[in-house]
Each structure stands twice: as C-alpha cells, then as structure tokens.
mmCIF file with all atom_site columns, C-alpha atoms and ligand atoms in Angstrom:
data_model
loop_
_atom_site.group_PDB
_atom_site.id
_atom_site.type_symbol
_atom_site.label_atom_id
_atom_site.label_alt_id
_atom_site.label_comp_id
_atom_site.label_asym_id
_atom_site.label_entity_id
_atom_site.label_seq_id
_atom_site.pdbx_PDB_ins_code
_atom_site.Cartn_x
_atom_site.Cartn_y
_atom_site.Cartn_z
_atom_site.occupancy
_atom_site.B_iso_or_equiv
_atom_site.pdbx_formal_charge
_atom_site.auth_seq_id
_atom_site.auth_comp_id
_atom_site.auth_asym_id
_atom_site.auth_atom_id
_atom_site.pdbx_PDB_model_num
ATOM   1   C  CA  . UNK U 1 1   ? -8.034  -68.402  15.849  1.00 37.00 ? 1   UNK U CA  1
ATOM   2   C  CA  . UNK U 1 2   ? -10.288 -70.483  13.682  1.00 39.00 ? 2   UNK U CA  1
ATOM   3   C  CA  . UNK U 1 3   ? -13.361 -68.989  12.192  1.00 39.00 ? 3   UNK U CA  1
ATOM   4   C  CA  . UNK U 1 4   ? -16.241 -71.400  11.988  1.00 39.00 ? 4   UNK U CA  1
ATOM   5   C  CA  . UNK U 1 5   ? -18.879 -71.675  9.347   1.00 41.00 ? 5   UNK U CA  1
ATOM   6   C  CA  . UNK U 1 6   ? -22.336 -71.080  10.695  1.00 39.00 ? 6   UNK U CA  1
ATOM   7   C  CA  . UNK U 1 7   ? -24.306 -74.239  11.318  1.00 38.00 ? 7   UNK U CA  1
ATOM   8   C  CA  . UNK U 1 8   ? -27.605 -73.597  13.078  1.00 39.00 ? 8   UNK U CA  1
ATOM   9   C  CA  . UNK U 1 9   ? -28.556 -77.266  13.296  1.00 41.00 ? 9   UNK U CA  1
ATOM   10  C  CA  . UNK U 1 10  ? -25.523 -78.047  15.438  1.00 40.00 ? 10  UNK U CA  1
ATOM   11  C  CA  . UNK U 1 11  ? -26.548 -75.624  18.135  1.00 37.00 ? 11  UNK U CA  1
ATOM   12  C  CA  . UNK U 1 12  ? -23.864 -73.069  17.512  1.00 42.00 ? 12  UNK U CA  1
ATOM   13  C  CA  . UNK U 1 13  ? -24.410 -69.435  18.234  1.00 41.00 ? 13  UNK U CA  1
ATOM   14  C  CA  . UNK U 1 14  ? -23.995 -67.571  15.011  1.00 41.00 ? 14  UNK U CA  1
ATOM   15  C  CA  . UNK U 1 15  ? -23.390 -64.244  16.636  1.00 42.00 ? 15  UNK U CA  1
ATOM   16  C  CA  . UNK U 1 16  ? -22.709 -62.472  13.355  1.00 47.00 ? 16  UNK U CA  1
ATOM   17  C  CA  . UNK U 1 17  ? -25.954 -63.598  11.768  1.00 46.00 ? 17  UNK U CA  1
ATOM   18  C  CA  . UNK U 1 18  ? -29.357 -62.586  13.091  1.00 48.00 ? 18  UNK U CA  1
ATOM   19  C  CA  . UNK U 1 19  ? -32.143 -65.094  13.567  1.00 47.00 ? 19  UNK U CA  1
ATOM   20  C  CA  . UNK U 1 20  ? -34.195 -63.970  10.609  1.00 49.00 ? 20  UNK U CA  1
ATOM   21  C  CA  . UNK U 1 21  ? -31.519 -65.363  8.317   1.00 53.00 ? 21  UNK U CA  1
ATOM   22  C  CA  . UNK U 1 22  ? -30.974 -68.601  10.274  1.00 53.00 ? 22  UNK U CA  1
ATOM   23  C  CA  . UNK U 1 23  ? -33.852 -70.464  8.666   1.00 52.00 ? 23  UNK U CA  1
ATOM   24  C  CA  . UNK U 1 24  ? -32.925 -69.281  5.205   1.00 55.00 ? 24  UNK U CA  1
ATOM   25  C  CA  . UNK U 1 25  ? -29.505 -70.812  5.672   1.00 53.00 ? 25  UNK U CA  1
ATOM   26  C  CA  . UNK U 1 26  ? -30.920 -74.049  6.996   1.00 54.00 ? 26  UNK U CA  1
ATOM   27  C  CA  . UNK U 1 27  ? -33.362 -74.428  4.132   1.00 56.00 ? 27  UNK U CA  1
ATOM   28  C  CA  . UNK U 1 28  ? -30.783 -73.622  1.518   1.00 65.00 ? 28  UNK U CA  1
ATOM   29  C  CA  . UNK U 1 29  ? -28.384 -76.302  2.669   1.00 72.00 ? 29  UNK U CA  1
ATOM   30  C  CA  . UNK U 1 30  ? -28.576 -79.493  0.711   1.00 81.00 ? 30  UNK U CA  1
ATOM   31  C  CA  . UNK U 1 31  ? -26.746 -82.743  0.384   1.00 92.00 ? 31  UNK U CA  1
ATOM   32  C  CA  . UNK U 1 32  ? -24.400 -83.195  -2.553  1.00 96.00 ? 32  UNK U CA  1
ATOM   33  C  CA  . UNK U 1 33  ? -23.356 -86.366  -4.372  1.00 96.00 ? 33  UNK U CA  1
ATOM   34  C  CA  . UNK U 1 34  ? -19.862 -87.593  -3.508  1.00 97.00 ? 34  UNK U CA  1
ATOM   35  C  CA  . UNK U 1 35  ? -17.910 -88.972  -6.459  1.00 97.00 ? 35  UNK U CA  1
ATOM   36  C  CA  . UNK U 1 36  ? -15.948 -92.199  -6.002  1.00 97.00 ? 36  UNK U CA  1
ATOM   37  C  CA  . UNK U 1 37  ? -13.168 -94.094  -7.748  1.00 95.00 ? 37  UNK U CA  1
ATOM   38  C  CA  . UNK U 1 38  ? -12.719 -94.572  -10.712 1.00 95.00 ? 38  UNK U CA  1
ATOM   39  C  CA  . UNK U 1 39  ? -14.140 -91.102  -11.485 1.00 97.00 ? 39  UNK U CA  1
ATOM   40  C  CA  . UNK U 1 40  ? -11.187 -89.407  -13.273 1.00 97.00 ? 40  UNK U CA  1
ATOM   41  C  CA  . UNK U 1 41  ? -12.056 -86.047  -11.690 1.00 98.00 ? 41  UNK U CA  1
ATOM   42  C  CA  . UNK U 1 42  ? -10.523 -87.357  -8.440  1.00 98.00 ? 42  UNK U CA  1
ATOM   43  C  CA  . UNK U 1 43  ? -7.145  -87.128  -10.204 1.00 98.00 ? 43  UNK U CA  1
ATOM   44  C  CA  . UNK U 1 44  ? -7.630  -83.525  -11.318 1.00 98.00 ? 44  UNK U CA  1
ATOM   45  C  CA  . UNK U 1 45  ? -5.691  -80.609  -9.868  1.00 98.00 ? 45  UNK U CA  1
ATOM   46  C  CA  . UNK U 1 46  ? -8.185  -78.165  -8.384  1.00 98.00 ? 46  UNK U CA  1
ATOM   47  C  CA  . UNK U 1 47  ? -8.020  -74.510  -9.424  1.00 98.00 ? 47  UNK U CA  1
ATOM   48  C  CA  . UNK U 1 48  ? -7.809  -71.675  -6.884  1.00 98.00 ? 48  UNK U CA  1
ATOM   49  C  CA  . UNK U 1 49  ? -11.004 -69.965  -5.747  1.00 98.00 ? 49  UNK U CA  1
ATOM   50  C  CA  . UNK U 1 50  ? -10.887 -66.464  -7.185  1.00 97.00 ? 50  UNK U CA  1
ATOM   51  C  CA  . UNK U 1 51  ? -13.534 -64.778  -5.082  1.00 97.00 ? 51  UNK U CA  1
ATOM   52  C  CA  . UNK U 1 52  ? -15.286 -65.679  -1.825  1.00 97.00 ? 52  UNK U CA  1
ATOM   53  C  CA  . UNK U 1 53  ? -18.887 -64.916  -2.726  1.00 97.00 ? 53  UNK U CA  1
ATOM   54  C  CA  . UNK U 1 54  ? -22.325 -66.273  -1.794  1.00 96.00 ? 54  UNK U CA  1
ATOM   55  C  CA  . UNK U 1 55  ? -21.958 -69.098  -4.290  1.00 96.00 ? 55  UNK U CA  1
ATOM   56  C  CA  . UNK U 1 56  ? -18.742 -70.314  -2.638  1.00 97.00 ? 56  UNK U CA  1
ATOM   57  C  CA  . UNK U 1 57  ? -20.271 -69.909  0.839   1.00 97.00 ? 57  UNK U CA  1
ATOM   58  C  CA  . UNK U 1 58  ? -23.281 -71.950  -0.231  1.00 96.00 ? 58  UNK U CA  1
ATOM   59  C  CA  . UNK U 1 59  ? -21.035 -74.653  -1.672  1.00 97.00 ? 59  UNK U CA  1
ATOM   60  C  CA  . UNK U 1 60  ? -19.054 -74.748  1.601   1.00 97.00 ? 60  UNK U CA  1
ATOM   61  C  CA  . UNK U 1 61  ? -22.263 -75.048  3.657   1.00 96.00 ? 61  UNK U CA  1
ATOM   62  C  CA  . UNK U 1 62  ? -23.602 -77.809  1.412   1.00 96.00 ? 62  UNK U CA  1
ATOM   63  C  CA  . UNK U 1 63  ? -20.267 -79.612  1.641   1.00 98.00 ? 63  UNK U CA  1
ATOM   64  C  CA  . UNK U 1 64  ? -20.411 -79.442  5.442   1.00 97.00 ? 64  UNK U CA  1
ATOM   65  C  CA  . UNK U 1 65  ? -23.890 -80.895  5.469   1.00 96.00 ? 65  UNK U CA  1
ATOM   66  C  CA  . UNK U 1 66  ? -22.811 -83.626  3.059   1.00 97.00 ? 66  UNK U CA  1
ATOM   67  C  CA  . UNK U 1 67  ? -19.762 -84.401  5.210   1.00 97.00 ? 67  UNK U CA  1
ATOM   68  C  CA  . UNK U 1 68  ? -21.790 -84.595  8.444   1.00 95.00 ? 68  UNK U CA  1
ATOM   69  C  CA  . UNK U 1 69  ? -24.364 -86.859  6.841   1.00 95.00 ? 69  UNK U CA  1
ATOM   70  C  CA  . UNK U 1 70  ? -21.823 -89.232  5.289   1.00 95.00 ? 70  UNK U CA  1
ATOM   71  C  CA  . UNK U 1 71  ? -20.437 -89.162  8.047   1.00 95.00 ? 71  UNK U CA  1
ATOM   72  C  CA  . UNK U 1 72  ? -16.901 -87.944  7.551   1.00 96.00 ? 72  UNK U CA  1
ATOM   73  C  CA  . UNK U 1 73  ? -14.381 -85.558  9.127   1.00 97.00 ? 73  UNK U CA  1
ATOM   74  C  CA  . UNK U 1 74  ? -13.253 -83.840  5.941   1.00 98.00 ? 74  UNK U CA  1
ATOM   75  C  CA  . UNK U 1 75  ? -14.362 -83.211  2.382   1.00 98.00 ? 75  UNK U CA  1
ATOM   76  C  CA  . UNK U 1 76  ? -12.698 -81.493  -0.577  1.00 98.00 ? 76  UNK U CA  1
ATOM   77  C  CA  . UNK U 1 77  ? -14.792 -79.690  -3.221  1.00 98.00 ? 77  UNK U CA  1
ATOM   78  C  CA  . UNK U 1 78  ? -13.447 -81.955  -5.966  1.00 98.00 ? 78  UNK U CA  1
ATOM   79  C  CA  . UNK U 1 79  ? -15.165 -84.857  -4.160  1.00 98.00 ? 79  UNK U CA  1
ATOM   80  C  CA  . UNK U 1 80  ? -18.496 -83.220  -4.972  1.00 98.00 ? 80  UNK U CA  1
ATOM   81  C  CA  . UNK U 1 81  ? -17.317 -82.695  -8.552  1.00 98.00 ? 81  UNK U CA  1
ATOM   82  C  CA  . UNK U 1 82  ? -16.214 -79.063  -8.115  1.00 98.00 ? 82  UNK U CA  1
ATOM   83  C  CA  . UNK U 1 83  ? -12.452 -78.925  -8.769  1.00 98.00 ? 83  UNK U CA  1
ATOM   84  C  CA  . UNK U 1 84  ? -11.764 -75.777  -6.752  1.00 98.00 ? 84  UNK U CA  1
ATOM   85  C  CA  . UNK U 1 85  ? -9.335  -75.336  -3.848  1.00 98.00 ? 85  UNK U CA  1
ATOM   86  C  CA  . UNK U 1 86  ? -11.933 -75.484  -1.093  1.00 98.00 ? 86  UNK U CA  1
ATOM   87  C  CA  . UNK U 1 87  ? -12.263 -77.974  1.746   1.00 98.00 ? 87  UNK U CA  1
ATOM   88  C  CA  . UNK U 1 88  ? -14.290 -78.460  4.895   1.00 98.00 ? 88  UNK U CA  1
ATOM   89  C  CA  . UNK U 1 89  ? -13.323 -80.227  8.105   1.00 98.00 ? 89  UNK U CA  1
ATOM   90  C  CA  . UNK U 1 90  ? -14.658 -81.093  11.529  1.00 97.00 ? 90  UNK U CA  1
ATOM   91  C  CA  . UNK U 1 91  ? -12.635 -83.556  13.600  1.00 96.00 ? 91  UNK U CA  1
ATOM   92  C  CA  . UNK U 1 92  ? -14.623 -83.152  16.819  1.00 95.00 ? 92  UNK U CA  1
ATOM   93  C  CA  . UNK U 1 93  ? -16.390 -86.196  18.220  1.00 90.00 ? 93  UNK U CA  1
ATOM   94  C  CA  . UNK U 1 94  ? -20.109 -86.027  17.609  1.00 82.00 ? 94  UNK U CA  1
ATOM   95  C  CA  . UNK U 1 95  ? -22.208 -86.008  20.804  1.00 82.00 ? 95  UNK U CA  1
ATOM   96  C  CA  . UNK U 1 96  ? -19.076 -85.543  22.961  1.00 85.00 ? 96  UNK U CA  1
ATOM   97  C  CA  . UNK U 1 97  ? -17.872 -82.148  21.833  1.00 89.00 ? 97  UNK U CA  1
ATOM   98  C  CA  . UNK U 1 98  ? -19.356 -79.045  20.323  1.00 92.00 ? 98  UNK U CA  1
ATOM   99  C  CA  . UNK U 1 99  ? -19.120 -79.037  16.542  1.00 93.00 ? 99  UNK U CA  1
ATOM   100 C  CA  . UNK U 1 100 ? -16.208 -77.112  15.062  1.00 95.00 ? 100 UNK U CA  1
ATOM   101 C  CA  . UNK U 1 101 ? -16.755 -76.792  11.321  1.00 97.00 ? 101 UNK U CA  1
ATOM   102 C  CA  . UNK U 1 102 ? -13.788 -75.341  9.449   1.00 98.00 ? 102 UNK U CA  1
ATOM   103 C  CA  . UNK U 1 103 ? -13.918 -73.984  5.904   1.00 98.00 ? 103 UNK U CA  1
ATOM   104 C  CA  . UNK U 1 104 ? -10.575 -73.556  4.130   1.00 98.00 ? 104 UNK U CA  1
ATOM   105 C  CA  . UNK U 1 105 ? -10.307 -71.735  0.816   1.00 98.00 ? 105 UNK U CA  1
ATOM   106 C  CA  . UNK U 1 106 ? -7.026  -71.842  -1.145  1.00 98.00 ? 106 UNK U CA  1
ATOM   107 C  CA  . UNK U 1 107 ? -5.248  -73.559  1.788   1.00 98.00 ? 107 UNK U CA  1
ATOM   108 C  CA  . UNK U 1 108 ? -1.475  -73.739  1.794   1.00 98.00 ? 108 UNK U CA  1
ATOM   109 C  CA  . UNK U 1 109 ? 0.703   -75.607  4.255   1.00 98.00 ? 109 UNK U CA  1
ATOM   110 C  CA  . UNK U 1 110 ? 3.481   -73.243  5.230   1.00 98.00 ? 110 UNK U CA  1
ATOM   111 C  CA  . UNK U 1 111 ? 5.191   -75.466  7.831   1.00 98.00 ? 111 UNK U CA  1
ATOM   112 C  CA  . UNK U 1 112 ? 5.322   -79.217  8.468   1.00 98.00 ? 112 UNK U CA  1
ATOM   113 C  CA  . UNK U 1 113 ? 6.650   -80.711  11.713  1.00 98.00 ? 113 UNK U CA  1
ATOM   114 C  CA  . UNK U 1 114 ? 9.556   -83.196  11.784  1.00 97.00 ? 114 UNK U CA  1
ATOM   115 C  CA  . UNK U 1 115 ? 7.758   -85.935  13.706  1.00 97.00 ? 115 UNK U CA  1
ATOM   116 C  CA  . UNK U 1 116 ? 5.656   -88.468  11.841  1.00 98.00 ? 116 UNK U CA  1
ATOM   117 C  CA  . UNK U 1 117 ? 2.519   -90.107  13.236  1.00 96.00 ? 117 UNK U CA  1
ATOM   118 C  CA  . UNK U 1 118 ? 0.544   -92.996  11.725  1.00 97.00 ? 118 UNK U CA  1
ATOM   119 C  CA  . UNK U 1 119 ? -3.219  -92.883  11.266  1.00 97.00 ? 119 UNK U CA  1
ATOM   120 C  CA  . UNK U 1 120 ? -5.495  -95.358  9.604   1.00 97.00 ? 120 UNK U CA  1
ATOM   121 C  CA  . UNK U 1 121 ? -7.198  -93.181  7.013   1.00 98.00 ? 121 UNK U CA  1
ATOM   122 C  CA  . UNK U 1 122 ? -10.411 -93.674  5.111   1.00 97.00 ? 122 UNK U CA  1
ATOM   123 C  CA  . UNK U 1 123 ? -11.899 -91.562  2.333   1.00 98.00 ? 123 UNK U CA  1
ATOM   124 C  CA  . UNK U 1 124 ? -15.509 -90.872  1.347   1.00 97.00 ? 124 UNK U CA  1
ATOM   125 C  CA  . UNK U 1 125 ? -14.492 -91.339  -2.302  1.00 98.00 ? 125 UNK U CA  1
ATOM   126 C  CA  . UNK U 1 126 ? -13.040 -94.794  -1.552  1.00 97.00 ? 126 UNK U CA  1
ATOM   127 C  CA  . UNK U 1 127 ? -15.717 -96.578  0.491   1.00 95.00 ? 127 UNK U CA  1
ATOM   128 C  CA  . UNK U 1 128 ? -14.460 -99.404  2.735   1.00 94.00 ? 128 UNK U CA  1
ATOM   129 C  CA  . UNK U 1 129 ? -10.778 -98.755  2.030   1.00 96.00 ? 129 UNK U CA  1
ATOM   130 C  CA  . UNK U 1 130 ? -8.453  -98.049  4.961   1.00 97.00 ? 130 UNK U CA  1
ATOM   131 C  CA  . UNK U 1 131 ? -4.778  -97.217  4.617   1.00 97.00 ? 131 UNK U CA  1
ATOM   132 C  CA  . UNK U 1 132 ? -2.281  -96.637  7.408   1.00 97.00 ? 132 UNK U CA  1
ATOM   133 C  CA  . UNK U 1 133 ? -0.356  -93.508  6.482   1.00 98.00 ? 133 UNK U CA  1
ATOM   134 C  CA  . UNK U 1 134 ? 2.483   -91.777  8.303   1.00 98.00 ? 134 UNK U CA  1
ATOM   135 C  CA  . UNK U 1 135 ? 2.362   -88.021  8.003   1.00 98.00 ? 135 UNK U CA  1
ATOM   136 C  CA  . UNK U 1 136 ? 3.897   -85.093  9.881   1.00 98.00 ? 136 UNK U CA  1
ATOM   137 C  CA  . UNK U 1 137 ? 2.003   -84.795  13.161  1.00 98.00 ? 137 UNK U CA  1
ATOM   138 C  CA  . UNK U 1 138 ? 2.043   -80.993  13.265  1.00 98.00 ? 138 UNK U CA  1
ATOM   139 C  CA  . UNK U 1 139 ? 1.667   -78.277  10.658  1.00 98.00 ? 139 UNK U CA  1
ATOM   140 C  CA  . UNK U 1 140 ? 0.819   -74.666  10.036  1.00 98.00 ? 140 UNK U CA  1
ATOM   141 C  CA  . UNK U 1 141 ? -1.716  -73.907  7.322   1.00 98.00 ? 141 UNK U CA  1
ATOM   142 C  CA  . UNK U 1 142 ? -2.674  -70.563  5.798   1.00 98.00 ? 142 UNK U CA  1
ATOM   143 C  CA  . UNK U 1 143 ? -6.073  -70.179  4.148   1.00 98.00 ? 143 UNK U CA  1
ATOM   144 C  CA  . UNK U 1 144 ? -9.009  -67.881  3.482   1.00 98.00 ? 144 UNK U CA  1
ATOM   145 C  CA  . UNK U 1 145 ? -12.070 -68.512  5.641   1.00 98.00 ? 145 UNK U CA  1
ATOM   146 C  CA  . UNK U 1 146 ? -15.787 -68.513  4.795   1.00 97.00 ? 146 UNK U CA  1
ATOM   147 C  CA  . UNK U 1 147 ? -15.929 -64.759  5.373   1.00 96.00 ? 147 UNK U CA  1
ATOM   148 C  CA  . UNK U 1 148 ? -13.030 -64.107  3.009   1.00 97.00 ? 148 UNK U CA  1
ATOM   149 C  CA  . UNK U 1 149 ? -10.539 -63.397  5.791   1.00 98.00 ? 149 UNK U CA  1
ATOM   150 C  CA  . UNK U 1 150 ? -6.924  -64.576  5.733   1.00 98.00 ? 150 UNK U CA  1
ATOM   151 C  CA  . UNK U 1 151 ? -6.322  -67.136  8.515   1.00 98.00 ? 151 UNK U CA  1
ATOM   152 C  CA  . UNK U 1 152 ? -3.399  -69.108  9.866   1.00 98.00 ? 152 UNK U CA  1
ATOM   153 C  CA  . UNK U 1 153 ? -3.826  -72.230  11.973  1.00 98.00 ? 153 UNK U CA  1
ATOM   154 C  CA  . UNK U 1 154 ? -1.445  -74.508  13.862  1.00 98.00 ? 154 UNK U CA  1
ATOM   155 C  CA  . UNK U 1 155 ? -2.787  -78.053  13.859  1.00 98.00 ? 155 UNK U CA  1
ATOM   156 C  CA  . UNK U 1 156 ? -1.736  -81.354  15.356  1.00 97.00 ? 156 UNK U CA  1
ATOM   157 C  CA  . UNK U 1 157 ? -3.082  -84.893  15.772  1.00 96.00 ? 157 UNK U CA  1
ATOM   158 C  CA  . UNK U 1 158 ? -6.138  -85.898  13.789  1.00 96.00 ? 158 UNK U CA  1
ATOM   159 C  CA  . UNK U 1 159 ? -6.710  -82.355  12.496  1.00 97.00 ? 159 UNK U CA  1
ATOM   160 C  CA  . UNK U 1 160 ? -3.173  -82.201  11.043  1.00 98.00 ? 160 UNK U CA  1
ATOM   161 C  CA  . UNK U 1 161 ? -3.736  -85.551  9.350   1.00 98.00 ? 161 UNK U CA  1
ATOM   162 C  CA  . UNK U 1 162 ? -7.147  -84.537  7.993   1.00 98.00 ? 162 UNK U CA  1
ATOM   163 C  CA  . UNK U 1 163 ? -5.790  -81.262  6.585   1.00 98.00 ? 163 UNK U CA  1
ATOM   164 C  CA  . UNK U 1 164 ? -3.004  -83.120  4.739   1.00 98.00 ? 164 UNK U CA  1
ATOM   165 C  CA  . UNK U 1 165 ? -5.472  -85.726  3.463   1.00 98.00 ? 165 UNK U CA  1
ATOM   166 C  CA  . UNK U 1 166 ? -7.863  -83.069  2.113   1.00 98.00 ? 166 UNK U CA  1
ATOM   167 C  CA  . UNK U 1 167 ? -5.048  -80.983  0.636   1.00 98.00 ? 167 UNK U CA  1
ATOM   168 C  CA  . UNK U 1 168 ? -3.888  -84.102  -1.213  1.00 98.00 ? 168 UNK U CA  1
ATOM   169 C  CA  . UNK U 1 169 ? -7.325  -84.218  -2.889  1.00 98.00 ? 169 UNK U CA  1
ATOM   170 C  CA  . UNK U 1 170 ? -6.765  -80.713  -4.283  1.00 98.00 ? 170 UNK U CA  1
ATOM   171 C  CA  . UNK U 1 171 ? -3.725  -82.077  -6.126  1.00 98.00 ? 171 UNK U CA  1
ATOM   172 C  CA  . UNK U 1 172 ? -5.420  -85.280  -7.262  1.00 98.00 ? 172 UNK U CA  1
ATOM   173 C  CA  . UNK U 1 173 ? -3.648  -87.444  -4.697  1.00 98.00 ? 173 UNK U CA  1
ATOM   174 C  CA  . UNK U 1 174 ? -5.532  -90.261  -2.933  1.00 98.00 ? 174 UNK U CA  1
ATOM   175 C  CA  . UNK U 1 175 ? -4.797  -92.532  0.037   1.00 98.00 ? 175 UNK U CA  1
ATOM   176 C  CA  . UNK U 1 176 ? -4.295  -95.498  -2.310  1.00 98.00 ? 176 UNK U CA  1
ATOM   177 C  CA  . UNK U 1 177 ? -1.177  -93.706  -3.597  1.00 98.00 ? 177 UNK U CA  1
ATOM   178 C  CA  . UNK U 1 178 ? 0.427   -94.582  -0.250  1.00 98.00 ? 178 UNK U CA  1
ATOM   179 C  CA  . UNK U 1 179 ? -0.141  -98.320  -0.869  1.00 97.00 ? 179 UNK U CA  1
ATOM   180 C  CA  . UNK U 1 180 ? 2.177   -100.674 -2.712  1.00 96.00 ? 180 UNK U CA  1
ATOM   181 C  CA  . UNK U 1 181 ? 1.594   -100.701 -6.463  1.00 96.00 ? 181 UNK U CA  1
ATOM   182 C  CA  . UNK U 1 182 ? 0.209   -104.233 -6.275  1.00 97.00 ? 182 UNK U CA  1
ATOM   183 C  CA  . UNK U 1 183 ? -2.392  -103.372 -3.626  1.00 96.00 ? 183 UNK U CA  1
ATOM   184 C  CA  . UNK U 1 184 ? -3.285  -100.118 -5.352  1.00 96.00 ? 184 UNK U CA  1
ATOM   185 C  CA  . UNK U 1 185 ? -3.926  -101.876 -8.664  1.00 96.00 ? 185 UNK U CA  1
ATOM   186 C  CA  . UNK U 1 186 ? -6.144  -104.395 -6.861  1.00 96.00 ? 186 UNK U CA  1
ATOM   187 C  CA  . UNK U 1 187 ? -8.222  -101.617 -5.302  1.00 96.00 ? 187 UNK U CA  1
ATOM   188 C  CA  . UNK U 1 188 ? -8.550  -99.767  -8.629  1.00 96.00 ? 188 UNK U CA  1
ATOM   189 C  CA  . UNK U 1 189 ? -9.655  -102.968 -10.367 1.00 96.00 ? 189 UNK U CA  1
ATOM   190 C  CA  . UNK U 1 190 ? -12.233 -103.589 -7.642  1.00 96.00 ? 190 UNK U CA  1
ATOM   191 C  CA  . UNK U 1 191 ? -13.728 -100.103 -8.021  1.00 96.00 ? 191 UNK U CA  1
ATOM   192 C  CA  . UNK U 1 192 ? -13.765 -100.353 -11.820 1.00 96.00 ? 192 UNK U CA  1
ATOM   193 C  CA  . UNK U 1 193 ? -15.625 -103.622 -11.544 1.00 95.00 ? 193 UNK U CA  1
ATOM   194 C  CA  . UNK U 1 194 ? -18.110 -102.080 -9.082  1.00 93.00 ? 194 UNK U CA  1
ATOM   195 C  CA  . UNK U 1 195 ? -18.675 -99.138  -11.439 1.00 92.00 ? 195 UNK U CA  1
ATOM   196 C  CA  . UNK U 1 196 ? -19.486 -101.508 -14.303 1.00 92.00 ? 196 UNK U CA  1
ATOM   197 C  CA  . UNK U 1 197 ? -22.079 -103.078 -12.018 1.00 84.00 ? 197 UNK U CA  1
HETATM 198 NI NI1 . NI  I 2 .   ? -10.580 -88.327  1.097   1.00 82.82 ? 201 NI  I NI1 1
#
C-alpha cells in the first residue's frame, strides 16, 4: 500500500490530520527553484536522509508543489539543490484521476523485471530535451514514507519508469547519459551557452 503525502489543495481527504492544521500546511507550502544543466550539483551523489522530521516533511511538501506547478510527474531533492535521497512522484493524469502524491525517502530498488519498455522521457532540469529510454517495465522499490514508515511498492508502466528516472538523479545520472556521446556533448554545449546568456 502506498502512503500519500497530504495535499489539501488537490481535494484529498487527509484523515490523519484535522482541519485546524490544513490551512497551516497549505500556507507553509512554497515553490522551490529547480536547478538545470550545467549546474554541477546535478552530478552529485545524494546522501541518505538520516531522520524523517518536520523539516524533511516540509521539503517533501514544497517539492510536490513545485512538481505540480512545473508541471512534472517526478522530482528529486537534488533538483531543488538539496542533495538528499528524497523524491516525490505523481504519475496520475491531472483532471482525469484523483491525485496520488508519493514521497520516497532513501528509496532502494530491490527487484527489476526482465522485460524492457521504451518511454520518451523529459526532465525538469533539462528543459525541452526528450530522450527515448528503455528500462525494465516492472520493479519493486523499498523506501521510507512521509510519516517515517517503511514501505514496499510494486510498480509498472509509467510509475516504474519515473521511479528509475528519479533514482538516477540521486546518483547523479541524467537522461542525456542514455544518448550517444556526440548528442550528449551537443546538449551540454547548448545548456552551457544558455547559462552564459
Ligand atoms: Ni529528471
């Protein structure tokens, strides 16, 4: 079972939290700046989260808000310049399905399926870049949730792809690493040029 972060603005029923705290949560959430290539932090290996406290929960909530606003389906903490092993995901289709925000702390893939599936992937840290990547279409991931509980989740399809993409970020790996060297160098040059203005 997946435990969801509490997001009052998406119409979810936060049964564990009473209404007097709802507004506090909403007000405290704020949008974060997403770093882009060639920021060297994107190549860093993120360190494990040592304790799930209010600070981590707040970061996760802010990351979710940032991801929804972008919009994106996944975001790793390092993308908001916090190199810790924390990521947020929601692969549901906006307006068609109920939101399903997922917060994963210290995630670890413990099983990968044998079948590969291609997806055209984008990344909020690499605007306008799309790369078709073949990854295992099913996996099992173990992680700590927003409440500090140990969780295990079987994922397939887009969610399995998104989890692998975000986990790559925690090890400094980007979608351009799946391109040929020639194409990758072209993309890096383009972003360096953009950064110089
Ligand atoms: Ni990404």
